[in-house]
Tab-separated table of C-alpha atoms in Angstrom:
chain	number	residue	atom	x	y	z
A	25	UNK	CA	153.793	115.174	-18.548
A	26	UNK	CA	151.904	113.917	-21.559
A	27	UNK	CA	148.974	115.931	-22.994
A	28	UNK	CA	146.079	116.170	-20.459
A	29	UNK	CA	142.472	117.007	-21.087
A	30	UNK	CA	141.989	119.752	-18.627
A	31	UNK	CA	138.628	121.415	-17.582
A	32	UNK	CA	138.756	125.276	-17.617
A	33	UNK	CA	136.777	125.408	-14.400
A	34	UNK	CA	137.167	123.321	-11.147
A	35	UNK	CA	135.509	123.701	-7.770
A	36	UNK	CA	137.337	122.363	-4.763
A	37	UNK	CA	136.388	122.204	-1.198
A	38	UNK	CA	135.648	120.139	1.815
A	39	UNK	CA	132.161	118.774	2.254
A	40	UNK	CA	131.489	121.620	4.736
A	41	UNK	CA	132.825	124.189	2.292
A	42	UNK	CA	130.406	123.132	-0.263
A	43	UNK	CA	127.483	123.100	2.117
A	44	UNK	CA	128.323	126.759	2.972
A	45	UNK	CA	129.067	127.709	-0.614
A	46	UNK	CA	132.707	128.592	0.481
A	47	UNK	CA	134.409	126.266	-2.121
A	48	UNK	CA	137.413	127.490	-4.126
A	49	UNK	CA	136.513	128.172	-7.790
A	50	UNK	CA	139.508	127.918	-10.014
A	51	UNK	CA	139.396	129.170	-13.693
A	52	UNK	CA	142.008	128.237	-16.289
A	53	UNK	CA	144.193	131.138	-17.358
A	54	UNK	CA	145.491	130.391	-20.969
A	55	UNK	CA	148.078	133.055	-20.895
A	56	UNK	CA	149.777	132.156	-17.704
A	57	UNK	CA	149.047	128.424	-17.771
A	58	UNK	CA	147.683	128.343	-14.288
A	59	UNK	CA	144.393	127.989	-12.485
A	60	UNK	CA	143.493	131.206	-10.816
A	61	UNK	CA	141.062	131.524	-7.874
A	62	UNK	CA	139.691	134.787	-6.420
A	63	UNK	CA	139.183	133.274	-3.017
A	64	UNK	CA	142.158	132.955	-0.574
A	65	UNK	CA	142.685	131.218	2.709
A	66	UNK	CA	142.373	132.955	6.176
A	67	UNK	CA	146.175	133.513	5.827
A	68	UNK	CA	145.796	135.359	2.520
A	69	UNK	CA	146.349	139.028	2.227
A	70	UNK	CA	143.801	141.610	0.702
A	71	UNK	CA	144.038	141.723	-3.055
A	72	UNK	CA	145.685	138.326	-3.392
A	73	UNK	CA	144.664	135.396	-5.474
A	74	UNK	CA	145.292	131.764	-5.225
A	75	UNK	CA	146.740	129.745	-8.087
A	76	UNK	CA	147.740	126.172	-8.754
A	77	UNK	CA	151.026	125.419	-10.215
A	78	UNK	CA	153.396	122.558	-10.507
A	79	UNK	CA	156.431	122.304	-8.121
A	80	UNK	CA	159.224	119.723	-8.380
A	81	UNK	CA	160.864	118.634	-5.119
A	82	UNK	CA	162.857	115.753	-3.715
A	83	UNK	CA	159.677	113.968	-2.929
A	84	UNK	CA	158.297	114.178	-6.510
A	85	UNK	CA	156.043	116.493	-8.426
A	86	UNK	CA	153.300	118.385	-6.656
A	87	UNK	CA	150.323	120.566	-7.531
A	88	UNK	CA	150.486	123.518	-5.247
A	89	UNK	CA	147.863	126.088	-4.381
A	90	UNK	CA	149.839	129.384	-3.888
A	91	UNK	CA	148.601	132.649	-2.646
A	92	UNK	CA	150.046	135.780	-4.056
A	93	UNK	CA	149.448	138.869	-6.336
A	94	UNK	CA	148.865	139.255	-10.037
A	95	UNK	CA	151.079	141.880	-11.610
A	96	UNK	CA	151.633	143.229	-15.084
A	97	UNK	CA	154.365	140.561	-15.530
A	98	UNK	CA	152.314	137.648	-14.250
A	99	UNK	CA	151.716	136.017	-10.914
A	100	UNK	CA	154.079	136.515	-7.916
A	101	UNK	CA	153.671	133.861	-5.365
A	102	UNK	CA	153.977	134.722	-1.635
A	103	UNK	CA	152.830	131.634	0.249
A	104	UNK	CA	152.153	128.070	-0.704
A	105	UNK	CA	148.900	126.986	1.009
A	106	UNK	CA	148.197	123.347	0.032
A	107	UNK	CA	149.708	120.740	-2.179
A	108	UNK	CA	148.735	117.429	-3.723
A	109	UNK	CA	150.224	114.777	-5.927
A	110	UNK	CA	146.886	113.675	-7.180
A	111	UNK	CA	145.109	114.726	-10.342
A	112	UNK	CA	143.030	117.467	-8.641
A	113	UNK	CA	141.302	118.310	-11.962
A	114	UNK	CA	139.532	115.002	-11.962
A	115	UNK	CA	136.160	114.888	-10.263
A	116	UNK	CA	136.279	113.174	-6.897
A	117	UNK	CA	138.066	113.278	-3.605
A	118	UNK	CA	141.748	114.091	-3.321
A	119	UNK	CA	144.229	114.377	-0.349
A	120	UNK	CA	146.057	117.652	0.039
A	121	UNK	CA	148.803	118.592	2.521
A	122	UNK	CA	148.563	121.859	4.379
A	123	UNK	CA	151.346	124.338	4.880
A	124	UNK	CA	151.634	125.008	8.593
A	125	UNK	CA	153.753	128.158	7.983
A	126	UNK	CA	151.075	130.882	7.882
A	127	UNK	CA	153.492	133.525	6.578
A	128	UNK	CA	155.599	133.818	3.429
A	129	UNK	CA	158.835	131.798	3.385
A	130	UNK	CA	159.628	128.228	3.231
A	131	UNK	CA	156.634	125.929	3.487
A	132	UNK	CA	156.253	123.634	6.550
A	133	UNK	CA	154.209	120.773	4.979
A	134	UNK	CA	152.082	118.726	7.433
A	135	UNK	CA	152.886	115.249	6.127
A	136	UNK	CA	151.157	113.195	8.735
A	137	UNK	CA	148.670	110.808	7.195
A	138	UNK	CA	145.901	111.662	9.573
A	139	UNK	CA	146.251	115.416	9.048
A	140	UNK	CA	145.826	115.287	5.149
A	141	UNK	CA	142.856	117.430	4.025
A	142	UNK	CA	140.405	115.464	2.048
A	143	UNK	CA	139.063	117.904	-0.655
A	144	UNK	CA	136.497	117.229	-3.322
A	145	UNK	CA	136.896	118.463	-6.890
A	146	UNK	CA	133.920	119.244	-8.978
A	147	UNK	CA	133.709	120.076	-12.593
A	148	UNK	CA	130.482	122.006	-13.591
A	149	UNK	CA	128.387	120.399	-16.357
A	150	UNK	CA	129.124	121.967	-19.680
A	151	UNK	CA	132.685	123.064	-18.706
A	152	UNK	CA	134.984	123.603	-21.665
A	153	UNK	CA	137.819	121.115	-21.861
A	154	UNK	CA	141.185	122.096	-23.266
A	155	UNK	CA	144.145	119.913	-24.162
A	156	UNK	CA	147.173	120.929	-22.184
A	157	UNK	CA	150.160	119.966	-24.336
A	158	UNK	CA	152.719	121.551	-22.042
A	159	UNK	CA	151.957	121.692	-18.336
A	160	UNK	CA	150.926	123.923	-15.557
A	161	UNK	CA	153.185	126.863	-14.820
A	162	UNK	CA	156.337	125.747	-12.966
A	163	UNK	CA	157.244	127.408	-9.707
A	164	UNK	CA	160.326	126.746	-7.585
A	165	UNK	CA	159.164	125.547	-4.248
A	166	UNK	CA	160.912	123.244	-1.832
A	167	UNK	CA	159.826	120.592	0.696
């Protein structure tokens, strides 16, 4: 991945989530090279966070929102929730696949075109932009 201008704050959500102020707010963590969100899905566990990482799979490179816990050694993922191959950090609408497996374990990605979740990314005015020379944290996930 070539260097990318990455905003340090991204808000994502459906139209309804933004109307109800329930969007996900991701903040860039320079130490871990991941976006961290304090909100979780309905399947998340108390005390968990959601982060966005990169996962390589047979179907290509994905940006994956993963629920899990922050520990003294970093983030420990428990469950992949959503994934997209689009540049989610760019303002606009992006399609995400949903993991139908509500528990930890192998993801069961809903790959039907009509079941993609259309999510808007917003970058607040004045957000600091960083140049990401490496890439997001890598995580071993499979299709």
